[in-house]
CSV table of C-alpha atoms in Angstrom, one decimal:
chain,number,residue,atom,x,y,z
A,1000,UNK,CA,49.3,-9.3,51.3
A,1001,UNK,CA,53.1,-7.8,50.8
A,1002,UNK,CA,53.3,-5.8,47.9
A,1003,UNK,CA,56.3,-6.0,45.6
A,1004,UNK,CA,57.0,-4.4,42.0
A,1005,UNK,CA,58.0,-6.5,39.2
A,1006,UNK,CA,59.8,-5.7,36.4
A,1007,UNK,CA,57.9,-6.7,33.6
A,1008,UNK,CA,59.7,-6.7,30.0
A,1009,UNK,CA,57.5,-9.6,28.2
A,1010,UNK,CA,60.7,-11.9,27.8
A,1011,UNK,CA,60.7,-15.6,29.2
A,1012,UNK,CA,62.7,-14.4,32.4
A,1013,UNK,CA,60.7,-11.7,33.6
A,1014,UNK,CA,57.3,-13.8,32.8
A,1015,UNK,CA,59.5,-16.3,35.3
A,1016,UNK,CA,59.7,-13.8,37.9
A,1017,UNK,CA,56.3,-12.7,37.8
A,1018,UNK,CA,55.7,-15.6,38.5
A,1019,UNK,CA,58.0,-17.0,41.4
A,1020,UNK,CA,57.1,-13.3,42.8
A,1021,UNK,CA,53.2,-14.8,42.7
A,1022,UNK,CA,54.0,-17.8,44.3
A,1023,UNK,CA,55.9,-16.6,47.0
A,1024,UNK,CA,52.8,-14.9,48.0
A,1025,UNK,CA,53.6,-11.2,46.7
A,1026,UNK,CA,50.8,-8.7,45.9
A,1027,UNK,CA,52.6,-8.1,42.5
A,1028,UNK,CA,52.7,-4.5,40.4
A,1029,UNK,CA,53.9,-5.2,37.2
A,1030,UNK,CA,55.9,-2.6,35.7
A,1031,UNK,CA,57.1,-2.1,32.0
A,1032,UNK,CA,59.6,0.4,30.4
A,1033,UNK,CA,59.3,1.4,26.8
A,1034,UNK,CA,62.5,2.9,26.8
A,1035,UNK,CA,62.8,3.0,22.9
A,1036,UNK,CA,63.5,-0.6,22.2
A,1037,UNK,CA,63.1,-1.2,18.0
A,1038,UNK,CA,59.6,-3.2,18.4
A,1039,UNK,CA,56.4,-3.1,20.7
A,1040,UNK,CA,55.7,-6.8,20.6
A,1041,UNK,CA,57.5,-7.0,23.8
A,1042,UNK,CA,55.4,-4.6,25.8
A,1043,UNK,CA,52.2,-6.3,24.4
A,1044,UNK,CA,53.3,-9.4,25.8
A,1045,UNK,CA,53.9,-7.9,28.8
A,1046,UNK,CA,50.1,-6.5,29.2
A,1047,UNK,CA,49.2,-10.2,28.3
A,1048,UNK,CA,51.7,-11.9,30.9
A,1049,UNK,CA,50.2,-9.1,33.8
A,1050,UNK,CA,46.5,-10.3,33.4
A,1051,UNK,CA,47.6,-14.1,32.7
A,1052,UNK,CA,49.9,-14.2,35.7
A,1053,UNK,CA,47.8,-12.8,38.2
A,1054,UNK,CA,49.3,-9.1,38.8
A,1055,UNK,CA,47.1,-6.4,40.2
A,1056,UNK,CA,47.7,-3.9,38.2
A,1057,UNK,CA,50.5,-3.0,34.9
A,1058,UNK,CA,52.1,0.4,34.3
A,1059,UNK,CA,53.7,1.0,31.6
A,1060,UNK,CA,56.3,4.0,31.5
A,1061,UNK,CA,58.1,5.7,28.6
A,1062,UNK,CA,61.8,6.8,29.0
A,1063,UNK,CA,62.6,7.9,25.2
A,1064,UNK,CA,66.0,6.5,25.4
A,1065,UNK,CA,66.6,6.5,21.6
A,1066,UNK,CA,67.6,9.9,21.9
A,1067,UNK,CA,71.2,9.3,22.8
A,1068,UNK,CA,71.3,6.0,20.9
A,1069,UNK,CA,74.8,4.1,21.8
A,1070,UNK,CA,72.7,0.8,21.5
A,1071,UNK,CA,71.8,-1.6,18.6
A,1072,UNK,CA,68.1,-2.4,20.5
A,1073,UNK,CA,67.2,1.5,20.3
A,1074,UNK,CA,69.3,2.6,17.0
A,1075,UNK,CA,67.3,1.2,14.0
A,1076,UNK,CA,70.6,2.4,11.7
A,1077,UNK,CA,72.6,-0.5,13.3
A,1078,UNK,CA,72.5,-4.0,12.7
A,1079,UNK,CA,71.7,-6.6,15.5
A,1080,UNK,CA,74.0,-9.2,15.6
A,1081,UNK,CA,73.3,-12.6,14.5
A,1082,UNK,CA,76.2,-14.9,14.3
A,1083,UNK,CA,76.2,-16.1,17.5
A,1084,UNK,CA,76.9,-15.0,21.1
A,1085,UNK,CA,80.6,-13.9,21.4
A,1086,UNK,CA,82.8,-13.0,24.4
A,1087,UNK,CA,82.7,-9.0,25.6
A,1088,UNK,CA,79.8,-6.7,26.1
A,1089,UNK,CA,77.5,-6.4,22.9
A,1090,UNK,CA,76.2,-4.1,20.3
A,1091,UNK,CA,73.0,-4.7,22.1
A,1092,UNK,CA,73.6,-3.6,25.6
A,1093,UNK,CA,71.6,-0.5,26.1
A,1094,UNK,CA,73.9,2.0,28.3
A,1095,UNK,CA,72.4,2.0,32.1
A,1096,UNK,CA,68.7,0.1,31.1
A,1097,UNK,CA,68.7,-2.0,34.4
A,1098,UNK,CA,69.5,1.2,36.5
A,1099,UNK,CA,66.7,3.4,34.7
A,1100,UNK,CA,64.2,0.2,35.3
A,1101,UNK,CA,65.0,-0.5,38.4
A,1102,UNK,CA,65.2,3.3,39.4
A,1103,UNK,CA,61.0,4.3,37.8
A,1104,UNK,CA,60.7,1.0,39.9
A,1105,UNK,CA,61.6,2.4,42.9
A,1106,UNK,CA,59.9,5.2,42.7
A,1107,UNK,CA,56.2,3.3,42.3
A,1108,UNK,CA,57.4,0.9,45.2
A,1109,UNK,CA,58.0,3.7,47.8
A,1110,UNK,CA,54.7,5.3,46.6
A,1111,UNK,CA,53.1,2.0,47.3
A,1112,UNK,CA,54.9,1.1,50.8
A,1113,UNK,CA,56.7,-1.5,49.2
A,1114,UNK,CA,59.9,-2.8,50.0
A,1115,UNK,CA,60.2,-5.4,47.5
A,1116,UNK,CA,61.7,-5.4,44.0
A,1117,UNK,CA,61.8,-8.4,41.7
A,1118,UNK,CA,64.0,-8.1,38.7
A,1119,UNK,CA,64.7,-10.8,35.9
A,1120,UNK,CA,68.2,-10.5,35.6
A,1121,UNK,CA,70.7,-13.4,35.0
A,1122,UNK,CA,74.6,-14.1,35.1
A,1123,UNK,CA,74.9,-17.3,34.1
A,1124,UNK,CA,73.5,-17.7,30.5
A,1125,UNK,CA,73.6,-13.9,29.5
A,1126,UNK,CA,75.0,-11.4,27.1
A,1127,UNK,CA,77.6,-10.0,29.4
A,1128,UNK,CA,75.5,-6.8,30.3
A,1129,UNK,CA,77.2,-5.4,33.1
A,1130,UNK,CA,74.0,-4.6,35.0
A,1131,UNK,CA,73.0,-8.0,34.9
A,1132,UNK,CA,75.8,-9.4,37.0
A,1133,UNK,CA,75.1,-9.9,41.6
A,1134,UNK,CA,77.5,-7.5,42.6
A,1135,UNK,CA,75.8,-4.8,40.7
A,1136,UNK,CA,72.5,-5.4,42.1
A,1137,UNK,CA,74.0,-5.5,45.1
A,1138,UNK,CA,75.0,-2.0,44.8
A,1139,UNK,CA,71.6,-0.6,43.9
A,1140,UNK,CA,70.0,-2.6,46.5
A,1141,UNK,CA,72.6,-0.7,48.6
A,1142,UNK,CA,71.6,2.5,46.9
A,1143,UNK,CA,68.1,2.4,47.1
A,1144,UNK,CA,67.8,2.3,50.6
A,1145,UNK,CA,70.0,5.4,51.6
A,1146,UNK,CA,67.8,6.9,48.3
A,1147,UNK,CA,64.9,6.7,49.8
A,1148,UNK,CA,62.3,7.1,53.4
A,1149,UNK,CA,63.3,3.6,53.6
A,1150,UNK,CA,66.6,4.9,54.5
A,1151,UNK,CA,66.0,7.5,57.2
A,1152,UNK,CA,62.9,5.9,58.7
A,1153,UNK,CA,64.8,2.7,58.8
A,1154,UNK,CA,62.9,0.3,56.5
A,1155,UNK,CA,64.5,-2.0,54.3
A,1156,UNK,CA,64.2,-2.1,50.5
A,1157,UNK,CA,64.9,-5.3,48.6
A,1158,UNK,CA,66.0,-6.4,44.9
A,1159,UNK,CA,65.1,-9.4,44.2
A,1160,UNK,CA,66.7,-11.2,41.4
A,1161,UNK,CA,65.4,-15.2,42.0
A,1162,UNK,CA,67.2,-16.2,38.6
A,1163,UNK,CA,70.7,-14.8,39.1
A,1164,UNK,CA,72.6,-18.4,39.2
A,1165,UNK,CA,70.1,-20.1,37.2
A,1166,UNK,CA,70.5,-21.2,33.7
A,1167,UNK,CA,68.2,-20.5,31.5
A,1168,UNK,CA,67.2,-24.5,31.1
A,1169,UNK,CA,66.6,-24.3,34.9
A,1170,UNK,CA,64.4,-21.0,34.3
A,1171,UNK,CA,62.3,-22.7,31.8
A,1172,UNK,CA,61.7,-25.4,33.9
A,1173,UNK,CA,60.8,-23.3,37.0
A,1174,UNK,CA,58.4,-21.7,35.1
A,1175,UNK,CA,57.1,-24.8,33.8
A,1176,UNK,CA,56.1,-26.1,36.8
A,1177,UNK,CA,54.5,-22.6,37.7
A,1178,UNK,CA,52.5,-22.7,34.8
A,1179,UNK,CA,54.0,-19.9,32.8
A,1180,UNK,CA,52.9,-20.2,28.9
A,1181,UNK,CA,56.3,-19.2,27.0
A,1182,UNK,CA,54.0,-19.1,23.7
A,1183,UNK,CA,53.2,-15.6,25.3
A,1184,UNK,CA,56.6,-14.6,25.7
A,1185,UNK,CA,58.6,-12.2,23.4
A,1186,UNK,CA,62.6,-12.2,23.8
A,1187,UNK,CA,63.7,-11.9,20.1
A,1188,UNK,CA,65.8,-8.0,20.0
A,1189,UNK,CA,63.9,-7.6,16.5
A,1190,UNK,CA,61.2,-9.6,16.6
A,1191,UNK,CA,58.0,-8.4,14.3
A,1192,UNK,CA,54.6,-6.6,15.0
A,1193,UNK,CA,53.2,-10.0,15.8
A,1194,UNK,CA,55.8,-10.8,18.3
A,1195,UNK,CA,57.3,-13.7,15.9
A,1196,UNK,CA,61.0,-14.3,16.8
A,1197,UNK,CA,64.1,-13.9,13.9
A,1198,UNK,CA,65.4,-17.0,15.9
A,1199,UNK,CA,69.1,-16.1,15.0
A,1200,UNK,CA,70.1,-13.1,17.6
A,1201,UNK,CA,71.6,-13.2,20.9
A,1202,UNK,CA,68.7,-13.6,22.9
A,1203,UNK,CA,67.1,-16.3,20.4
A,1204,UNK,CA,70.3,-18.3,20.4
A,1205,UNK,CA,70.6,-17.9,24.2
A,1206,UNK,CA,66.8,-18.9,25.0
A,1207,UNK,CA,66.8,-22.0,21.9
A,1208,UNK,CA,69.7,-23.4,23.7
A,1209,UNK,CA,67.7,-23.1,27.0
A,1210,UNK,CA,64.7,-25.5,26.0
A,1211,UNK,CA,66.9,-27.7,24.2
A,1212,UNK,CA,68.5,-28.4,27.3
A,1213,UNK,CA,65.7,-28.2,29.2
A,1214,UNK,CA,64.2,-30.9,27.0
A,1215,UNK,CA,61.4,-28.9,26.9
A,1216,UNK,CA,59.9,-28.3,23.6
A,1217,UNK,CA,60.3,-24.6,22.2
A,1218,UNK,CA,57.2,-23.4,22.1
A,1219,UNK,CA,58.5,-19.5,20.9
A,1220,UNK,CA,56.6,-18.3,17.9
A,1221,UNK,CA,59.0,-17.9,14.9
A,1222,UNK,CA,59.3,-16.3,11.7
A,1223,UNK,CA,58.4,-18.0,8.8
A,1224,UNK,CA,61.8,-17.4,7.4
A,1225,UNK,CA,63.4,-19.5,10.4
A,1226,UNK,CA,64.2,-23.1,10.4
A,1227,UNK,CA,65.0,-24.4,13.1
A,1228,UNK,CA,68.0,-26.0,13.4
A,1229,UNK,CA,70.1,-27.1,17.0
A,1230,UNK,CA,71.0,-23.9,18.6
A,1231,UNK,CA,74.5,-25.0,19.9
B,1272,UNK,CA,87.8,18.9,26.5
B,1273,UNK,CA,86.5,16.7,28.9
B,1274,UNK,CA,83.0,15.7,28.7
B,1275,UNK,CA,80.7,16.3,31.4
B,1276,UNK,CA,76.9,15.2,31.9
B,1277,UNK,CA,75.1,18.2,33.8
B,1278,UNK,CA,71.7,17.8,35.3
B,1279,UNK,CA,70.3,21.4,34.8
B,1280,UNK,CA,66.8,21.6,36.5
B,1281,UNK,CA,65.9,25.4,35.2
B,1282,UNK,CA,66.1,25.9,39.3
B,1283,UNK,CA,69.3,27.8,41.2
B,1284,UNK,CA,71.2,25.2,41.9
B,1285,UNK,CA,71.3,23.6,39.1
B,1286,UNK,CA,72.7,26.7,36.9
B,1287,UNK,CA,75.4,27.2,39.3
B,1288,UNK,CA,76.6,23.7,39.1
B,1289,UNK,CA,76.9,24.1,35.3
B,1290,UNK,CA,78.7,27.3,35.7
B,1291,UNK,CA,80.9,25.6,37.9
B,1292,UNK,CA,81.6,22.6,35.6
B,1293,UNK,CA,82.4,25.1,32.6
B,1294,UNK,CA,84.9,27.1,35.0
B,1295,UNK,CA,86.1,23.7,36.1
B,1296,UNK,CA,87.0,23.1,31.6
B,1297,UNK,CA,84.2,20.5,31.2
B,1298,UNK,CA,82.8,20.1,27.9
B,1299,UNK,CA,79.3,20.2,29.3
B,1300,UNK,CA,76.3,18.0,28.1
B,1301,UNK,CA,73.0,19.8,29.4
B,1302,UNK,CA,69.9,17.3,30.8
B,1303,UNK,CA,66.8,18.0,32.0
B,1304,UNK,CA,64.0,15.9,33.1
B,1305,UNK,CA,60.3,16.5,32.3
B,1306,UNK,CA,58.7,14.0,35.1
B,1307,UNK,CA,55.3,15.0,35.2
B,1308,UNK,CA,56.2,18.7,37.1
B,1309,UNK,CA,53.2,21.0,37.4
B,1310,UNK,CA,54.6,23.5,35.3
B,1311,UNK,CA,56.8,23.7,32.3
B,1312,UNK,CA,57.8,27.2,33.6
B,1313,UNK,CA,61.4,25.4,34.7
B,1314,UNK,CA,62.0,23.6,31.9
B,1315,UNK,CA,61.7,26.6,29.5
B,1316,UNK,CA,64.3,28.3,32.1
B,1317,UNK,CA,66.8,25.0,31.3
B,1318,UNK,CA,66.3,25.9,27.9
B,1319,UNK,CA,67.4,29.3,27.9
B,1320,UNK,CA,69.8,28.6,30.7
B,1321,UNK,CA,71.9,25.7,29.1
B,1322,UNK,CA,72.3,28.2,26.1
B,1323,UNK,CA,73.8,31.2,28.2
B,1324,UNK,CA,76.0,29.3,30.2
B,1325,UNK,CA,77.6,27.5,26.9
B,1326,UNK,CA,76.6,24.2,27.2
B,1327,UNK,CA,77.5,21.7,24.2
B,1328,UNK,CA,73.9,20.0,23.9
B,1329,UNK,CA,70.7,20.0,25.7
B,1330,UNK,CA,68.3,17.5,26.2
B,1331,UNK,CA,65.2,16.9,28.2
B,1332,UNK,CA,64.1,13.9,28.5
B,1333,UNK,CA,60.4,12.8,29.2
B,1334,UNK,CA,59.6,10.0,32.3
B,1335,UNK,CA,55.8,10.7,33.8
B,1336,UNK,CA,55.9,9.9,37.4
B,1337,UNK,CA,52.5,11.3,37.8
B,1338,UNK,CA,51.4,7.8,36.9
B,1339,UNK,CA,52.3,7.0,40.4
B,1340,UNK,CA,51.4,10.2,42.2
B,1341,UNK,CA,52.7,10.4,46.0
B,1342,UNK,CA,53.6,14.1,45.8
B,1343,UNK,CA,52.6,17.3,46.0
B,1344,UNK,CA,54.8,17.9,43.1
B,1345,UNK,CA,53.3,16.0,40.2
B,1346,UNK,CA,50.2,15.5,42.0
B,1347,UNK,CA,47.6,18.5,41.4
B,1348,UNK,CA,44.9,17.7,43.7
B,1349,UNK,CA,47.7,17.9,46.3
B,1350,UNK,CA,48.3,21.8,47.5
B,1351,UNK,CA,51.9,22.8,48.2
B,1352,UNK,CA,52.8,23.8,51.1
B,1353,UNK,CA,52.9,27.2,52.1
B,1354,UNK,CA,53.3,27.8,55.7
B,1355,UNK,CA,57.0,27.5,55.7
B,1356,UNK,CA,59.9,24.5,56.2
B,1357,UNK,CA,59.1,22.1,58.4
B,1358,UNK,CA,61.2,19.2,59.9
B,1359,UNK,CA,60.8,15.8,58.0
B,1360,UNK,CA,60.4,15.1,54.9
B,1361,UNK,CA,57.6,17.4,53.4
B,1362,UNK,CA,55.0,16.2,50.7
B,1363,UNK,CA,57.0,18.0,47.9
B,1364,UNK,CA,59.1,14.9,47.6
B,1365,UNK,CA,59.4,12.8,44.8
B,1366,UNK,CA,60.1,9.0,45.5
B,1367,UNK,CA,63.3,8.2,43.7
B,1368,UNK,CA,63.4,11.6,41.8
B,1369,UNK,CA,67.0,11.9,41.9
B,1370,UNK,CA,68.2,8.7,41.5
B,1371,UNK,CA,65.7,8.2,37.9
B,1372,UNK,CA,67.2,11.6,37.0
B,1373,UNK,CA,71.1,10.4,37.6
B,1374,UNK,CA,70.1,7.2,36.2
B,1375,UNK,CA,69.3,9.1,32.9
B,1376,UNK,CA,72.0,11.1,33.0
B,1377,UNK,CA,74.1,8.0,33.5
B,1378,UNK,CA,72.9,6.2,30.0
B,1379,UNK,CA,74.4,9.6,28.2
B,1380,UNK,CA,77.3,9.9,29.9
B,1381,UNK,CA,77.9,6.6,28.9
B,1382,UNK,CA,76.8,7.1,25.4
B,1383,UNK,CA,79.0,10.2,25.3
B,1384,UNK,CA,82.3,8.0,26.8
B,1385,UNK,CA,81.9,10.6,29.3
B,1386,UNK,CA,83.2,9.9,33.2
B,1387,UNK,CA,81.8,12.7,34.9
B,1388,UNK,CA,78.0,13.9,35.8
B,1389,UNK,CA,77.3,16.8,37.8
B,1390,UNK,CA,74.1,17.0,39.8
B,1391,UNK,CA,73.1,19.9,42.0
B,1392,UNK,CA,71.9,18.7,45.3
B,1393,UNK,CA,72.5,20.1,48.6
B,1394,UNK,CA,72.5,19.2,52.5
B,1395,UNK,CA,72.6,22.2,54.1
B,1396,UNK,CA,69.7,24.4,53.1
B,1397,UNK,CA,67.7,22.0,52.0
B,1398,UNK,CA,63.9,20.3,52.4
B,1399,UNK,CA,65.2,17.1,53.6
B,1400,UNK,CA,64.7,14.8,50.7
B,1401,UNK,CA,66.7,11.9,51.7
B,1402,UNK,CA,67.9,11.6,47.6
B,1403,UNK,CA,70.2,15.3,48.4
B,1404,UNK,CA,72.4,13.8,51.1
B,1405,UNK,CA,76.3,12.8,50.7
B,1406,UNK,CA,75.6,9.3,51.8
B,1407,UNK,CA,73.5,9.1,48.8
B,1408,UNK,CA,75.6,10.6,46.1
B,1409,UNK,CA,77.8,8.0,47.7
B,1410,UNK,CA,76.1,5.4,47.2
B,1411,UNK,CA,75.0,6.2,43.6
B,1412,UNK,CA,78.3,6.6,42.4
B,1413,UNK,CA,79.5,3.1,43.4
B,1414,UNK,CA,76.6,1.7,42.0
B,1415,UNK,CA,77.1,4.0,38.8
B,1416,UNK,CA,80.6,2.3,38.5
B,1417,UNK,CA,79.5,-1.1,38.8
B,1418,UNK,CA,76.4,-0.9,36.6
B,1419,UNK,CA,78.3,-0.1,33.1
B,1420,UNK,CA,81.3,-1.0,31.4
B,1421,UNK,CA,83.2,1.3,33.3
B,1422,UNK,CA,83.0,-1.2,36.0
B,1423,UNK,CA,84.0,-4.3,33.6
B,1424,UNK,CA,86.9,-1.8,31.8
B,1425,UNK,CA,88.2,-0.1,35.3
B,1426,UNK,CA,87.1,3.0,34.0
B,1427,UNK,CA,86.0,5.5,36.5
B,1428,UNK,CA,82.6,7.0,36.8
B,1429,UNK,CA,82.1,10.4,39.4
B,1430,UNK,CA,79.0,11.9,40.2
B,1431,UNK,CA,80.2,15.8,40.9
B,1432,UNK,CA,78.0,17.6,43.7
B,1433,UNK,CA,79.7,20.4,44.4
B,1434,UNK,CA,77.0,22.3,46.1
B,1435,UNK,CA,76.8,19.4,48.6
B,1436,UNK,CA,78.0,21.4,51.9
B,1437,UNK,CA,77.4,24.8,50.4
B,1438,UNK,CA,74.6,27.5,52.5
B,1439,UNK,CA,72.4,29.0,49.8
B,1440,UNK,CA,74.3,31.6,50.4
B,1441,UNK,CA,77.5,30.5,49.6
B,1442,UNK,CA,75.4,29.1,46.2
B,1443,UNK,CA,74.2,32.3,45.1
B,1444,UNK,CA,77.5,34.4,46.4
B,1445,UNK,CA,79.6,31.8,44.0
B,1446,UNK,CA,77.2,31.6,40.8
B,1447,UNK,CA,77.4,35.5,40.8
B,1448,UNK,CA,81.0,35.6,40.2
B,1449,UNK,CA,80.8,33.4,37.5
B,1450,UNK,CA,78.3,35.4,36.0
B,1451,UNK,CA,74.8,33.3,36.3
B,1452,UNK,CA,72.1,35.6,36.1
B,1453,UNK,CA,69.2,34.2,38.6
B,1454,UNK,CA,66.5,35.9,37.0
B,1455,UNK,CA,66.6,33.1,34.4
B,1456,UNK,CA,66.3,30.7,37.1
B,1457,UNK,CA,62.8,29.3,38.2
B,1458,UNK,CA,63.1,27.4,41.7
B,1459,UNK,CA,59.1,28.0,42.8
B,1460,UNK,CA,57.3,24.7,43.4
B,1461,UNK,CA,54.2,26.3,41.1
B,1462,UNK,CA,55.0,28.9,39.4
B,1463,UNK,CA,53.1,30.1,36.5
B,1464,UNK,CA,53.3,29.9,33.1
B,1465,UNK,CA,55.9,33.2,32.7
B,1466,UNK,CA,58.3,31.5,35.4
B,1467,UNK,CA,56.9,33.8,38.4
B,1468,UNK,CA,57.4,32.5,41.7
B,1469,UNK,CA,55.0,32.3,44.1
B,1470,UNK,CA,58.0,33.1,46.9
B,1471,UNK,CA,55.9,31.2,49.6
B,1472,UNK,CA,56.7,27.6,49.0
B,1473,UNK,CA,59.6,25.7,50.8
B,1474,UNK,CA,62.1,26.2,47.8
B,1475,UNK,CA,60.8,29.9,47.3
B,1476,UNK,CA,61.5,30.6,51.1
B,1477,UNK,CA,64.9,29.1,51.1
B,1478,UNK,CA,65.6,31.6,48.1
B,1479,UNK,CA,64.9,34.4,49.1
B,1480,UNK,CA,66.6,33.4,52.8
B,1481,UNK,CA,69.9,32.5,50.9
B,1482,UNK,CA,69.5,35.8,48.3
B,1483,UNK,CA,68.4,37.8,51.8
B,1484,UNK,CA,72.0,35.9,53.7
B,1485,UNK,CA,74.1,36.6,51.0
B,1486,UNK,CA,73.5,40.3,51.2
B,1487,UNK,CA,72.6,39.9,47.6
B,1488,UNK,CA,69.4,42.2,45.5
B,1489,UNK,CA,66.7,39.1,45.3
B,1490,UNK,CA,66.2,39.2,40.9
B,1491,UNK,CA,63.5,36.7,41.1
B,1492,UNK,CA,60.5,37.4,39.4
B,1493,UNK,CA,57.6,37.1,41.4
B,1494,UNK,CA,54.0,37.2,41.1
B,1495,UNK,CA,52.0,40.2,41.7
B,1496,UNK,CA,50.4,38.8,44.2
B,1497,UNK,CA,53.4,38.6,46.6
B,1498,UNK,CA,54.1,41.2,48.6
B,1499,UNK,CA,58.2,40.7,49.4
B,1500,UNK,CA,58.7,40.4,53.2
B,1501,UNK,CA,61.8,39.4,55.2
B,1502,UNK,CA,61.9,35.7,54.4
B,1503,UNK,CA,63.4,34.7,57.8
């Protein structure tokens, strides 16, 4: 079996991925980042999601980005927005995340002999991260082979990012039909110690539109102090 | 001033490139990274060596890539090699070192507003780490200026090298007239605790060649157990 490293966060698009990486056959490392973020719920669900979805093995590596703050997901002083998802880059982006991820990635799939990367990212129903658009992973991809022994003993490394031009409707689907239980997913930016969702940020507004349209029914965990109304 | 990110190591290289990017009027921001090394001899030196040299702030930041293993370097059932440089690329690499440690040093820059981070590799005398070449720094900095909101706002991000087509030599010839004083300065793959060098090692020999080329009195501190020979 090919090996390939997955990037793991414990969200409803990277469970996707873990799982479209399965399916297509992939030996797959799951990899997690606790790079600060305000809550563990996420990583949790990403040990769960590893063992549920069939990876070999799950590392999960600290990067203690909180130190240079310049993000509301790592500065517990600032607020996370929760009006609603507004034009421009937000509060919440966390300054070169995707490149740090992708980077520790990198560095377990050349130890491995892997020339395979999956990512979760997405540029059609998205926060307008800048790292989460095609021509940046692109780049890396570009990157990453002159980086590494891939690139002088002419190997080729690949980032894989199979959601890119999906919306997030189409990504629930997909991972419907792959089995994926989004009851195990966390993608709320504050959600609480038992992985319940606020239901009101960005990334709840974003992933409550997704099943509505879907016409799936959201099966995210919320907080009791959440009632659900329509997201759009 | 200008602010500048510099990776600072605790090695030679690294403490002329911040000397340079004082000289050069950058406000400098000082990062080290603690990956999982075998000693912490190096990163004491950044300490000390980020103070002397007059940079701003100094962080080191903590990413264990021993998790993964695959090198002699964070690996200590591995032995490092002693016989002298070889051609290839030697089992003292670390996958993706460079580009996890520029990745860092990419979320503070950005953080910081900063445009400009300064790493100190170098293609010349070097142990043929495919992460130290111009076509990587290349690479890097494209993908640095897509992957943030320098690439939405048409800001524009460089990565500095300016030790790329120096000798060691040249290196050691250029930090002495801007005053860096190399017995700070820890480049031995395993030194001990008190920053000794072992002055056998690839990165010891290529030392003591450059100090030896540059016509320059060798200050490193060695171990008592190495008795100084020509190193060419």
């Amino acid at each position: 079996m090919v090996k390939a490293v997955v990037l793991l966060s414990g969200g409803l698009d990277s469970a996707t991925v873990l799982a479209i990486a399965r399916q297509q056959g992939y030996e797959c490392y799951a990899l997690s980042v606790s790079y600060g973020q305000r809550h563990g719920a996420e990583l949790a669900a990403a040990k769960n999601l590893a063992r549920s979805l069939g990876a070999t093995a799950h590392k999960i590596i600290q990067v203690d980005l909180s130190t240079f703050g310049g993000s509301a997901l790592i500065d517990k002083e600032r607020e996370i927005p929760t009006d609603g998802v507004t034009p421009g880059i937000p509060s919440t982006y966390v300054p070169a995340r995707n490149t740090i991820m992708l980077s520790i990635a990198l560095a377990w799939a050349e130890v491995l002999g892997s020339g395979d990367i999956f990512i979760g990212v997405n540029a059609i129903d998205y926060s307008g991260y800048p790292d989460c658009r095609p021509e940046y992973i692109e780049a890396f991809e570009t990157m990453a082979n002159v980086a590494t022994k891939a690139g002088i003993e002419g190997t080729r490394l690949a980032i894989h990012a199979p959601l890119m031009n999906l919306s997030k409707a189409e990504i629930i689907k997909r991972g419907g039909v792959l089995g994926v239980d989004y009851s195990m997913t966390v993608s709320c930016y504050q959600a609480d110690d038992a992985g319940l969702a606020c239901g009101v940020c960005d990334s709840c507004r974003l992933r409550r539109a997704g099943f509505e349209s879907a016409d799936v029914p959201d099966v995210t965990r919320y907080h009791a102090g959440f009632r659900q109304t329509p997201a759009s």
